[in-house]
Coordinates of C-alpha atoms and ligand atoms in Angstrom, one line a residue:
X7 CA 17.9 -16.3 -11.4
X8 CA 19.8 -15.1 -14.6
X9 CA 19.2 -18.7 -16.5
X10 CA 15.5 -17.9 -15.4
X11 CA 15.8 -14.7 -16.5
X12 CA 17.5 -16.1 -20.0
X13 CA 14.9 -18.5 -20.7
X14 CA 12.3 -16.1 -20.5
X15 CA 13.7 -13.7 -22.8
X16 CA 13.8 -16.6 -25.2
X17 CA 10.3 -18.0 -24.9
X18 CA 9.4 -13.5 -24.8
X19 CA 11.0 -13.5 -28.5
X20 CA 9.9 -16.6 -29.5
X21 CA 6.7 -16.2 -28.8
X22 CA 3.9 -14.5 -30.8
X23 CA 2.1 -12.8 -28.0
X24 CA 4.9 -10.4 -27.9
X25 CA 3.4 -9.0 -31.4
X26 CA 0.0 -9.0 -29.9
X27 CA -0.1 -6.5 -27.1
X28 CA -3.0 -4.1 -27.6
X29 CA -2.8 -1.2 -29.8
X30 CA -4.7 1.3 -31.3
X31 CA -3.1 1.1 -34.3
X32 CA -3.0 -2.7 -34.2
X33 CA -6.0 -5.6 -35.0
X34 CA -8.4 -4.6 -32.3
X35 CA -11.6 -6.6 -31.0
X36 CA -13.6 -4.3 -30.3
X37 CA -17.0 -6.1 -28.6
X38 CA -20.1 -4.2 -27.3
X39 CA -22.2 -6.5 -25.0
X40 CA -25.6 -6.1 -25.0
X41 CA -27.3 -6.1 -21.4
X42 CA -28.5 -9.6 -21.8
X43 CA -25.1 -10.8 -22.6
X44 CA -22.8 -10.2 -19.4
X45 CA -23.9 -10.8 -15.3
X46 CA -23.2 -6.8 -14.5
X47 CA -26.6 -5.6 -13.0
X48 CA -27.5 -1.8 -11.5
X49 CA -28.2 -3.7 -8.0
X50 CA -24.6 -4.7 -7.9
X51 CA -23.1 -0.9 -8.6
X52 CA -22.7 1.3 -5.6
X53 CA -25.4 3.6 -4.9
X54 CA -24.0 6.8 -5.2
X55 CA -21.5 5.5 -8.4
X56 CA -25.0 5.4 -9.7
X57 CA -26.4 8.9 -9.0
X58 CA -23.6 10.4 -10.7
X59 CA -23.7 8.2 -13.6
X60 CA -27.5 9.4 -13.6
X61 CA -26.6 12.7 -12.8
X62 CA -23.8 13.1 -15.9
X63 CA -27.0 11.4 -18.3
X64 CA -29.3 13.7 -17.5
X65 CA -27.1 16.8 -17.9
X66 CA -26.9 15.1 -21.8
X67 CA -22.8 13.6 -21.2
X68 CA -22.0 10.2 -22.0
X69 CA -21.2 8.2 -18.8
X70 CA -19.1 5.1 -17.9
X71 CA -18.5 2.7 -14.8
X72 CA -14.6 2.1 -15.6
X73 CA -12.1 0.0 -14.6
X74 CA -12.0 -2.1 -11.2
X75 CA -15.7 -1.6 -10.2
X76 CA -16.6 -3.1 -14.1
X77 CA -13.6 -6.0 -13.8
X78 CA -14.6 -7.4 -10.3
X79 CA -18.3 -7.7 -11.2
X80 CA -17.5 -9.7 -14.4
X81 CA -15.7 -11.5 -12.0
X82 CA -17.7 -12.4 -9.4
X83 CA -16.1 -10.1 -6.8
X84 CA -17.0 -6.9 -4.6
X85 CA -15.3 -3.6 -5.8
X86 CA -13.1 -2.2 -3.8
X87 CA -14.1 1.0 -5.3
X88 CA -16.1 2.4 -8.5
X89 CA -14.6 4.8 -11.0
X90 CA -16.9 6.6 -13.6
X91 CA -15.7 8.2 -16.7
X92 CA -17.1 10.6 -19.1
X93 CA -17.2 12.8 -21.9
X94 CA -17.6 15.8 -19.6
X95 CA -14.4 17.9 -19.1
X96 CA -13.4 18.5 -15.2
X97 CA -15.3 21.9 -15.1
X98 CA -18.3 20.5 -16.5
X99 CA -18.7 17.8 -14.0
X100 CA -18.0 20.7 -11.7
X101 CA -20.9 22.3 -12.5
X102 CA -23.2 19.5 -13.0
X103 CA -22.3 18.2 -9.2
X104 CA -21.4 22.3 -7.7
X105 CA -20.6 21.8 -4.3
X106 CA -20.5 17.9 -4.0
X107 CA -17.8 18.1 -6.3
X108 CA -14.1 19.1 -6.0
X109 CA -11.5 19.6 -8.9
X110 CA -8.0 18.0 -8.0
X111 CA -4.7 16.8 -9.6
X112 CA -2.5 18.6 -11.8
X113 CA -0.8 15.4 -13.4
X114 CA -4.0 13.5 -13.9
X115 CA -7.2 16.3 -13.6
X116 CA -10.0 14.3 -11.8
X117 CA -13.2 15.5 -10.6
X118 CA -14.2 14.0 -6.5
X119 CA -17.9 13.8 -6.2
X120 CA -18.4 13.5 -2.0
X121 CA -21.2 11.7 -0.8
X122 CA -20.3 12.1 3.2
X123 CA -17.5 10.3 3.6
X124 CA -17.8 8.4 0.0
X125 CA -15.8 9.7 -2.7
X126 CA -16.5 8.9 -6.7
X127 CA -13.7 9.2 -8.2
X128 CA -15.1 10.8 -11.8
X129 CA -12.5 11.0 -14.9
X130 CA -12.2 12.7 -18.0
X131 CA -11.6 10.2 -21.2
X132 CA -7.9 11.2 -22.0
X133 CA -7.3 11.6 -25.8
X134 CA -4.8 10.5 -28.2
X135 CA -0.7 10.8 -28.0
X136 CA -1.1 13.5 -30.6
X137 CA -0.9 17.0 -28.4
X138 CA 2.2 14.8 -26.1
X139 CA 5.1 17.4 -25.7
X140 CA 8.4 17.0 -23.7
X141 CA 8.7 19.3 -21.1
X142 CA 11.4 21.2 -21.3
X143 CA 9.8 24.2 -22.7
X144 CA 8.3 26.4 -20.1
X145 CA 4.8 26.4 -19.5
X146 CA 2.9 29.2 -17.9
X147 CA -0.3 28.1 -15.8
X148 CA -2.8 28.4 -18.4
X149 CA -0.8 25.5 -19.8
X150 CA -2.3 23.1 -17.7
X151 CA -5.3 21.8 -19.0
X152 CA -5.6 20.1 -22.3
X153 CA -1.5 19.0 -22.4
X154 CA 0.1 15.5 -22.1
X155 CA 4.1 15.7 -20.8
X156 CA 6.5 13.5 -20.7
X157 CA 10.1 13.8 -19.3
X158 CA 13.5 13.0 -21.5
X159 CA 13.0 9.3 -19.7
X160 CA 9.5 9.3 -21.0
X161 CA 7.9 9.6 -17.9
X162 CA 4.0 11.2 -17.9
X163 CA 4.0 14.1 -16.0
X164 CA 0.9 15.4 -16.8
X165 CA -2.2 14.2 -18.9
X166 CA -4.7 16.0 -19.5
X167 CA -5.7 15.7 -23.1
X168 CA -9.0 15.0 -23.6
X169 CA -11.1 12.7 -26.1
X170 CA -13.8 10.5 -26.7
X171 CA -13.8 6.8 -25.6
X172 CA -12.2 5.0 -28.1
X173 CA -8.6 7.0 -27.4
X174 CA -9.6 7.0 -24.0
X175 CA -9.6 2.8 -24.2
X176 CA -6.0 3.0 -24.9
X177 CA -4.9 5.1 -22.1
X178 CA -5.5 2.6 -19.6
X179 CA -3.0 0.3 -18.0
X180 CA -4.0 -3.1 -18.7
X181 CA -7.0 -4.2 -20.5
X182 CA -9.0 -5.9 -18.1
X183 CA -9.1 -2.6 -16.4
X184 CA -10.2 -0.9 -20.1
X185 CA -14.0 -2.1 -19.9
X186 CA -16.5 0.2 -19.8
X187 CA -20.2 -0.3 -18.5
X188 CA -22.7 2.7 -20.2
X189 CA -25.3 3.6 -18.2
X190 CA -27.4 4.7 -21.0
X191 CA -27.9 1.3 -22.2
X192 CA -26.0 -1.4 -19.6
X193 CA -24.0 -2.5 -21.8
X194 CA -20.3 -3.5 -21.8
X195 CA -17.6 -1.8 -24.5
X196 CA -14.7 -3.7 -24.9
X197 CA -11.7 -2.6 -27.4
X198 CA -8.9 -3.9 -26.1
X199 CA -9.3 -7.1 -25.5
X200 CA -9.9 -7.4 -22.1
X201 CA -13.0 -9.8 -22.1
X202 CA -11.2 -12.4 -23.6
X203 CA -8.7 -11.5 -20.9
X204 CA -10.3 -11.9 -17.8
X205 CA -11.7 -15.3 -19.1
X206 CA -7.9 -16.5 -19.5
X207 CA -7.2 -15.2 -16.2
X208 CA -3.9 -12.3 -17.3
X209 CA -3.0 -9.5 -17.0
X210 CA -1.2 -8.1 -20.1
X211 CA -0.7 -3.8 -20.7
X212 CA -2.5 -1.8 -23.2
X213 CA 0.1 -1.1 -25.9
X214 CA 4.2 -0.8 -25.7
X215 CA 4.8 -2.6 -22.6
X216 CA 8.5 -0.7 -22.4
X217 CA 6.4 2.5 -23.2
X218 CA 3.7 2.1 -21.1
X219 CA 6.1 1.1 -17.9
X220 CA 8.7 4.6 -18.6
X221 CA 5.6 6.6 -18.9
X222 CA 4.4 5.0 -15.6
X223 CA 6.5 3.2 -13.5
X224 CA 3.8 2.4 -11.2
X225 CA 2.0 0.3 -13.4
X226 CA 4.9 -2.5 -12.7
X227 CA 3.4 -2.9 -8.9
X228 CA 0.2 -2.8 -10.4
X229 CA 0.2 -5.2 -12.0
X230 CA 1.8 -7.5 -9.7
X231 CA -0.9 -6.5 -7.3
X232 CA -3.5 -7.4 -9.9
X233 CA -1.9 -10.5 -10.7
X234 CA -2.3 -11.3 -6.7
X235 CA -5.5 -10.4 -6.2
X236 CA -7.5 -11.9 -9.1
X237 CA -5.3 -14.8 -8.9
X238 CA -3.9 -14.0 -12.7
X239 CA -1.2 -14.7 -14.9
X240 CA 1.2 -11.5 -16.2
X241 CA 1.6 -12.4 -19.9
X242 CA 5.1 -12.7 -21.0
X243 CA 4.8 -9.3 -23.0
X244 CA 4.3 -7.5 -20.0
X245 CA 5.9 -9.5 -17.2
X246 CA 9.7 -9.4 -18.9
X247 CA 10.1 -5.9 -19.0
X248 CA 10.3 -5.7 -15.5
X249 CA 13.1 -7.3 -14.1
X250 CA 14.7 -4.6 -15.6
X251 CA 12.4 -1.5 -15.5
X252 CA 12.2 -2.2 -11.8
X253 CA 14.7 1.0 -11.1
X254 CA 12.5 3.2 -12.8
X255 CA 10.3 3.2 -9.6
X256 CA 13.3 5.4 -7.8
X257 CA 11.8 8.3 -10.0
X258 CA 8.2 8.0 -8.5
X259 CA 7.2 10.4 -5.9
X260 CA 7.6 9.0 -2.3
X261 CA 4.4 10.2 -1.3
X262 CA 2.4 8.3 -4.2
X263 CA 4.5 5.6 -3.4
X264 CA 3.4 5.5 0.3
X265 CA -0.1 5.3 -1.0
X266 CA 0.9 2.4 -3.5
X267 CA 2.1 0.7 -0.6
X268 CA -1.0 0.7 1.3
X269 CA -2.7 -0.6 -2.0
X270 CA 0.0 -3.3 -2.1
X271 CA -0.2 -4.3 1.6
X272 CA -3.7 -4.0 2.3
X273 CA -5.5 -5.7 -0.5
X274 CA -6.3 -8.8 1.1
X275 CA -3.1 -10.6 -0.3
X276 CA 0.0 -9.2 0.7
X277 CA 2.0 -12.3 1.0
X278 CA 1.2 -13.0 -2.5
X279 CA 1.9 -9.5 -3.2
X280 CA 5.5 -9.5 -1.3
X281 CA 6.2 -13.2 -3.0
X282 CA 6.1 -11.3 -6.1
X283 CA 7.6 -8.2 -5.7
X284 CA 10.7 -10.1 -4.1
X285 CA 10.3 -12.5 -7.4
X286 CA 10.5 -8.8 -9.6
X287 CA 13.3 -7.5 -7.5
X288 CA 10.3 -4.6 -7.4
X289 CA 10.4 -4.8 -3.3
X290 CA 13.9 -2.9 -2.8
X291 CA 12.7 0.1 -4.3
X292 CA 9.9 0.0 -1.8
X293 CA 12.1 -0.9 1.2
X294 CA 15.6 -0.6 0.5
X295 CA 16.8 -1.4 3.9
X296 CA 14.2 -4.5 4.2
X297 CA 15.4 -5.9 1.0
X298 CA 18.9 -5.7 2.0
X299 CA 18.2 -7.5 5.4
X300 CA 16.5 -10.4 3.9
X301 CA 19.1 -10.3 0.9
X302 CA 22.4 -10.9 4.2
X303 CA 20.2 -12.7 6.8
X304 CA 20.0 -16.5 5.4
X305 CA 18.3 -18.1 8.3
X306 CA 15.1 -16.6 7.7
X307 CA 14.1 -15.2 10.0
X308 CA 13.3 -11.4 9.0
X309 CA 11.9 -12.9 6.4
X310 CA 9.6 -14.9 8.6
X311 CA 8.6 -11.9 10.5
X312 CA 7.6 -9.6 7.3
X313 CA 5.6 -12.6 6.3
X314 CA 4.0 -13.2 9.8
X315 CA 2.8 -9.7 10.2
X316 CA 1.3 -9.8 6.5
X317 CA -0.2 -12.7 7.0
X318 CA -2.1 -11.2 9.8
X319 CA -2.6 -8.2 7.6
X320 CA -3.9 -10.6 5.3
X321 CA -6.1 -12.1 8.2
X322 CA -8.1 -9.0 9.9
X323 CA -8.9 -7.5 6.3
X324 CA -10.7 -11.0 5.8
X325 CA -12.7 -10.7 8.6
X326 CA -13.3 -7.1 8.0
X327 CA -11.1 -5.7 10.7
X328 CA -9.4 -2.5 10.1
X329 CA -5.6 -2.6 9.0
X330 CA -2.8 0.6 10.7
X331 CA -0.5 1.8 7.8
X332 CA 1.9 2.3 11.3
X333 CA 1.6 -1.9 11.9
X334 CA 2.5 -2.5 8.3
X335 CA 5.4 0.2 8.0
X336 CA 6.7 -0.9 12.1
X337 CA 6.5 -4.6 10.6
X338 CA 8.1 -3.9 7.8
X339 CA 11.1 -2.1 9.4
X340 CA 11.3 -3.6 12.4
X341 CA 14.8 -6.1 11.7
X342 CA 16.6 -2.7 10.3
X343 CA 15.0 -0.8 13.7
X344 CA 16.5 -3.3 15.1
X345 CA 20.4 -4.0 13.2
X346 CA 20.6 0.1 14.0
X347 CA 20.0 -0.4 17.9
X348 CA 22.5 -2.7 18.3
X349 CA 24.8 -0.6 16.6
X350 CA 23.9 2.4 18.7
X351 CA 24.2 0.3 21.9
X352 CA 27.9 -0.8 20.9
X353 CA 28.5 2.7 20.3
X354 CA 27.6 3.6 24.0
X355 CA 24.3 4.6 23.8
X356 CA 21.8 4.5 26.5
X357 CA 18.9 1.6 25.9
X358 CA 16.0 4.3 25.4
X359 CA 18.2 6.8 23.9
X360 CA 19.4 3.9 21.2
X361 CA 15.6 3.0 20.1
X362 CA 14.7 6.4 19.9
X363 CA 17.9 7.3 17.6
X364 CA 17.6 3.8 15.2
X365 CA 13.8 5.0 15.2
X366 CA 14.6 8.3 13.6
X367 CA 17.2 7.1 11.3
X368 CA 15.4 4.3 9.5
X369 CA 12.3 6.0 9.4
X370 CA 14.6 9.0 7.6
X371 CA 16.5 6.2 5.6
X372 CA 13.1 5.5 4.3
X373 CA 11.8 8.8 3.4
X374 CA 13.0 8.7 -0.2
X375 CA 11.9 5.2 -1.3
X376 CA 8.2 6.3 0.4
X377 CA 7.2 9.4 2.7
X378 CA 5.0 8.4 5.6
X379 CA 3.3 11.1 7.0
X380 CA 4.0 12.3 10.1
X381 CA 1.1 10.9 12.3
X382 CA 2.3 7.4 10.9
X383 CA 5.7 7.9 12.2
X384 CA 4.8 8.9 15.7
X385 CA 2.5 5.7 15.8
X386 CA 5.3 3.3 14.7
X387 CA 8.0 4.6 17.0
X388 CA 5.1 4.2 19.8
X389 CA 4.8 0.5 18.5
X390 CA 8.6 -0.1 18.2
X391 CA 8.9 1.6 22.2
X392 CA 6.3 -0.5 23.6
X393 CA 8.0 -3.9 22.4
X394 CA 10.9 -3.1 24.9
X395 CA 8.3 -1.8 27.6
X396 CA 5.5 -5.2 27.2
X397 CA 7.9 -7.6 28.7
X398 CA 8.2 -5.3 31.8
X399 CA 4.4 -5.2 32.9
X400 CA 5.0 -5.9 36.8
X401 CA 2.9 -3.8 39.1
X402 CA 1.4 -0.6 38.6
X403 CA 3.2 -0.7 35.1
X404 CA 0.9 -3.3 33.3
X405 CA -2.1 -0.3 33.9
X406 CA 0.6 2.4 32.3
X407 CA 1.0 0.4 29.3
X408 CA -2.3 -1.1 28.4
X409 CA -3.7 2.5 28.4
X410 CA -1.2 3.5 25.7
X411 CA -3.2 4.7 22.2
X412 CA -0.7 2.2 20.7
X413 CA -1.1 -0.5 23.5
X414 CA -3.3 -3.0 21.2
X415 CA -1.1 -2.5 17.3
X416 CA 1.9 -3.4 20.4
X417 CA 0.2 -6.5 21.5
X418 CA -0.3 -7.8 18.4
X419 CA 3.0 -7.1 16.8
X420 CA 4.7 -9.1 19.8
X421 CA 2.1 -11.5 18.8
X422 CA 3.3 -11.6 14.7
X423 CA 7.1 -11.9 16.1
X424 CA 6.1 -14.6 19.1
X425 CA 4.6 -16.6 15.8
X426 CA 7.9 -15.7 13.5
X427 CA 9.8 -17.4 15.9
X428 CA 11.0 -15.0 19.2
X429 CA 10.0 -18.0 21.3
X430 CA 11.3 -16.6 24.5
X431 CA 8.0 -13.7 24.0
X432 CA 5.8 -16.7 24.4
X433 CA 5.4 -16.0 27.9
X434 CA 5.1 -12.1 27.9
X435 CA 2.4 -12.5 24.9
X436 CA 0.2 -15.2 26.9
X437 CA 0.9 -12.8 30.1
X438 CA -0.7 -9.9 28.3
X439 CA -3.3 -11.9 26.5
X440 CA -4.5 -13.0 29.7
X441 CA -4.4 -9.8 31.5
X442 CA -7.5 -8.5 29.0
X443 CA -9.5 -10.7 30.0
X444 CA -9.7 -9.5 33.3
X445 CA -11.7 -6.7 34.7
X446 CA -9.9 -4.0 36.7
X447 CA -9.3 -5.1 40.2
X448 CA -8.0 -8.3 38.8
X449 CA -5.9 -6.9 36.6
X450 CA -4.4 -4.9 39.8
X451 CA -4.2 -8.4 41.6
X452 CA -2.6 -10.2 38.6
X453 CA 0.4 -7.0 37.7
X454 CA 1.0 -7.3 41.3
X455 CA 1.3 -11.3 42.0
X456 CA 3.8 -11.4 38.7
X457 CA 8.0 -11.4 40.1
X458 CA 10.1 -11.9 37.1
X459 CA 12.9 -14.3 37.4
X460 CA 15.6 -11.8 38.1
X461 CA 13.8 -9.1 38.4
X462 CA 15.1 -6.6 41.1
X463 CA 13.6 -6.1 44.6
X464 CA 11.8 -3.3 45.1
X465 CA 13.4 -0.8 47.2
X466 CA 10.8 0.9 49.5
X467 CA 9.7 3.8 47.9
X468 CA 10.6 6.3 50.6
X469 CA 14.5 5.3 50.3
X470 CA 13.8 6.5 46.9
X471 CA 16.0 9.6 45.4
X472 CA 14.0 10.6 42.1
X473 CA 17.2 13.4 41.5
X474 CA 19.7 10.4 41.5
X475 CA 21.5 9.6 38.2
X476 CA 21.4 6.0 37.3
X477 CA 24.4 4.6 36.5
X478 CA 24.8 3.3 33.0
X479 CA 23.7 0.0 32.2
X480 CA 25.8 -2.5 30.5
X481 CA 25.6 -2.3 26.6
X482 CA 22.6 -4.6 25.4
X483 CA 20.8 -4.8 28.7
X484 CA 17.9 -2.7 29.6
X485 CA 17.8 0.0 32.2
X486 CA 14.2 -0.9 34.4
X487 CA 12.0 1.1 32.4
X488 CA 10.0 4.4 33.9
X489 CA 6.5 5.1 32.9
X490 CA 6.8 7.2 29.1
X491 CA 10.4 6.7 29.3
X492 CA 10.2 5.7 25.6
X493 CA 7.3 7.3 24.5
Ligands
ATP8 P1 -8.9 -1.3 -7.6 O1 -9.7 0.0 -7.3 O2 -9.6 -2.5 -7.4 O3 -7.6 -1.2 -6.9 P2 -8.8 -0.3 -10.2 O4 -8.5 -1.0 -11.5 O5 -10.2 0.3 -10.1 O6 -8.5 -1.3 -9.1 P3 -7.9 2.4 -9.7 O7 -6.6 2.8 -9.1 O8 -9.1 2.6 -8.9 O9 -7.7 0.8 -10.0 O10 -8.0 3.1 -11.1 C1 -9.2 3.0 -11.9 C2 -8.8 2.8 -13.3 O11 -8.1 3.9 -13.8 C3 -8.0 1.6 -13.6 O12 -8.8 0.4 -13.7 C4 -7.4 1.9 -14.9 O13 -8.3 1.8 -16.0 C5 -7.1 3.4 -14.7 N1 -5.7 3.6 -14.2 C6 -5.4 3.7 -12.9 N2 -4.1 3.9 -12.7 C7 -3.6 3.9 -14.0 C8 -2.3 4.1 -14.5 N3 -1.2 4.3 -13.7 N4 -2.1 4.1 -15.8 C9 -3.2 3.9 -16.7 N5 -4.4 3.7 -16.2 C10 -4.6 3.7 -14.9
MG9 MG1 -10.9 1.5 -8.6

């Protein structure tokens, strides 16, 4: 890795793309295609991206589809989302949209336009670097609008100065995300370059790379994401810096992390997108204690299973299944779930008692790389739990478990680990694969026929003292699970 890492600093000095990243102050080629002259047509742009695009016209603002909605087209692919921008400040678009429309962000001022359950996302073109102050002055509230911030480390902590389009070109992240479709004639402004870009297939950052990645650090898993999804090459320019910006990404808020993650994860390619972050040395600021699991285990299997359960990540978003941010997070910290039990169990702890306690701490131990919210947490201790309850479905048990909220994200995570390599789950997997496709009384007749190898004989039920403590079970082996135990 460092001789990889030398030789690309050499071929990053050597070569003359390092001089050519995209500046406002630099040779710029700026391009305006005519309607007749690029494949993005009105029939392709989401409905209701178009009635505020109509709506901000006929209140006399300028109006823009931005970004990925104007990329993918070119492309040839379907937008995950559209983003309009315009000349009209937030309260304007406010008032142009009333109650449809909701002000939010204090960093980044955006206006949400609701259509039901449809949001369009509607920007304000940010201005020059001019107004930029450091923030160490104190600001009083009526501060906020119309400021740009950065910290000592250069980080952005607020933007909101506004412009006109051509500084607003510059403020993007990369420049195939700086094309801008006008609805008042259909056609495409380009200034940065990024129609020659998507045609070369990279991804390269508007301006300073160095600067660009301090003021953001999210922009580094950006663009590996990008790079993944369009199939595109980072250009040296922008790809060097981060190998060792990566640490910058501490500094980023755990909750917009979380929601980078999801971006990352559930965008159709997130084995490409782990491939690269792991290649970045971006993925142990997203999960430290993953990252130091696959870094000490060499036989590969964590790594197997984080790639399994993307893969079928990957899978159900193809066939336009719906993804659980609880599967990705319980995949993803399953081995260090996992490591922690063990430890608890040599330390004396009770089985339950142990998955519950590593449950806790590695979700905690993840907090400050990315918050999950609290109805995500429940849901992956549930899915963590029910892998030591599935392989105990005899009798009325089975019925208990496949009615748990969590019983299907369960199934299919013993599924991703039966296919990473826990062979000896074969048999509990194809046991519970088989069991749904039964109808009720079958699936009475089938829990009921099943006697594990070594399971214990039932005692009959009136020789049963509920009151009676159970002794402890040896360390690593189960204690026969009661209904919720782990829940
Ligand atoms: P997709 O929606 O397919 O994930 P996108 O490019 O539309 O990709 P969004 O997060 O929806 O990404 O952002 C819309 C646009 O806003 C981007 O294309 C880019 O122009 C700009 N943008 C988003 N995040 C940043 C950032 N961190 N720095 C600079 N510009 C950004
Ligand atoms: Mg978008």
């Amino acid at each position: 890795m460092p001789m990889q890492r030398f030789i690309q600093r050499l071929v990053k000095k050597l070569s003359p793309k390092r001089l050519s990243q995209p500046s406002p102050s630099g040779p710029t080629s700026k391009q305006i295609l005519s309607r007749d002259q690029h494949g993005v047509s009105r029939s392709q742009i989401d409905k209701h991206a178009l009635d505020v695009l109509y709506g901000l016209k006929r209140a006399g603002y300028e109006a823009y589809l931005v970004g990925g909605g104007v990329r993918d087209l070119l492309l040839g692919l379907e937008p995950k989302d559209f983003d309009v921008v315009t000349n009209a400040e937030p309260e304007a678009v406010k008032a142009v949209f009333k109650n449809k429309c909701r002000l939010i962000g204090r960093r980044f001022r955006l206006a949400h336009v609701r259509f039901g359950r449809q949001i369009i996302e509607v920007a304000t073109f940010r201005g020059d670097s001019e107004a930029s102050e450091v923030a160490d002055k104190p600001k009083g509230r009526g501060r906020l609008n119309h400021t740009r911030a950065v910290d000592g480390q250069g980080r952005l902590l607020r933007d909101n100065v506004y412009g006109g389009m051509d500084e607003d070109v510059w403020r993007r992240d990369f420049t195939v995300n700086s094309l801008y479709y006008n609805i008042r004639d259909f056609s495409v402004a380009d200034y940065t370059g990024g129609l020659d870009d998507i045609k070369a297939g990279v991804i390269r950052l508007i301006g300073d790379p160095e600067t660009r990645y301090r003021e953001d650090p999210v922009r580094m898993i950006r663009a590996v994401r990008f790079a993944a999804k369009l199939g595109f090459e980072i250009e040296p320019g922008t790809r060097d810096p981060i190998y060792d910006l990566a640490p910058l990404l501490k500094d980023v808020s755990h909750a917009r992390m979380f929601e980078e993650v999801l971006k990352l994860f559930h965008s159709g390619v997130a084995v490409q997108v782990f491939e690269k972050l792991r290649h970045f040395g971006l993925f142990a600021y997203l999960f430290p204690q993953t990252e130091q699991m696959l870094a000490e285990q060499a036989d590969g299997f964590p790594r197997m299973l984080v790639i399994e359960a993307l893969k079928s990540t990957d899978d159900r978003i193809r066939h336009g299944k719906g993804v659980n941010p609880a599967f990705l997070f319980a995949a993803m910290l399953w081995e260090p779930m996992v490591a922690r039990r063990e430890q608890l169990l040599t330390e004396g702890l009770k089985p339950q008692d142990a998955t519950f306690a590593a449950a806790s701490d590695v979700l905690e131990w993840q907090r400050p790389a990315t918050a999950v919210p609290r109805r995500f947490i429940g849901q992956v201790k549930d899915i963590w739990n029910l892998q030591y309850r599935l392989p105990r479905y005899q009798g009325d048990k089975a019925q208990k478990i496949v009615s748990h909220p969590r019983f299907r994200a369960a199934y299919d995570f013993l599924g991703v680990r039966v296919s990473a390599g826990a062979e000896e789950l074969k048999e509990v997997f194809d046991w519970w694969t088989h069991y749904q496709t039964l109808d009720g009384v079958e699936q009475v007749a089938y829990a009921n026929q099943v006697k594990k190898p070594g399971s214990r004989r039932r005692r009959p039920r009136r020789n049963r003292n509920p009151y009676r403590k159970r002794a402890n079970p040896a360390p690593g082996k189960e204690s026969p699970a009661t209904p919720n135990e782990q829940d």
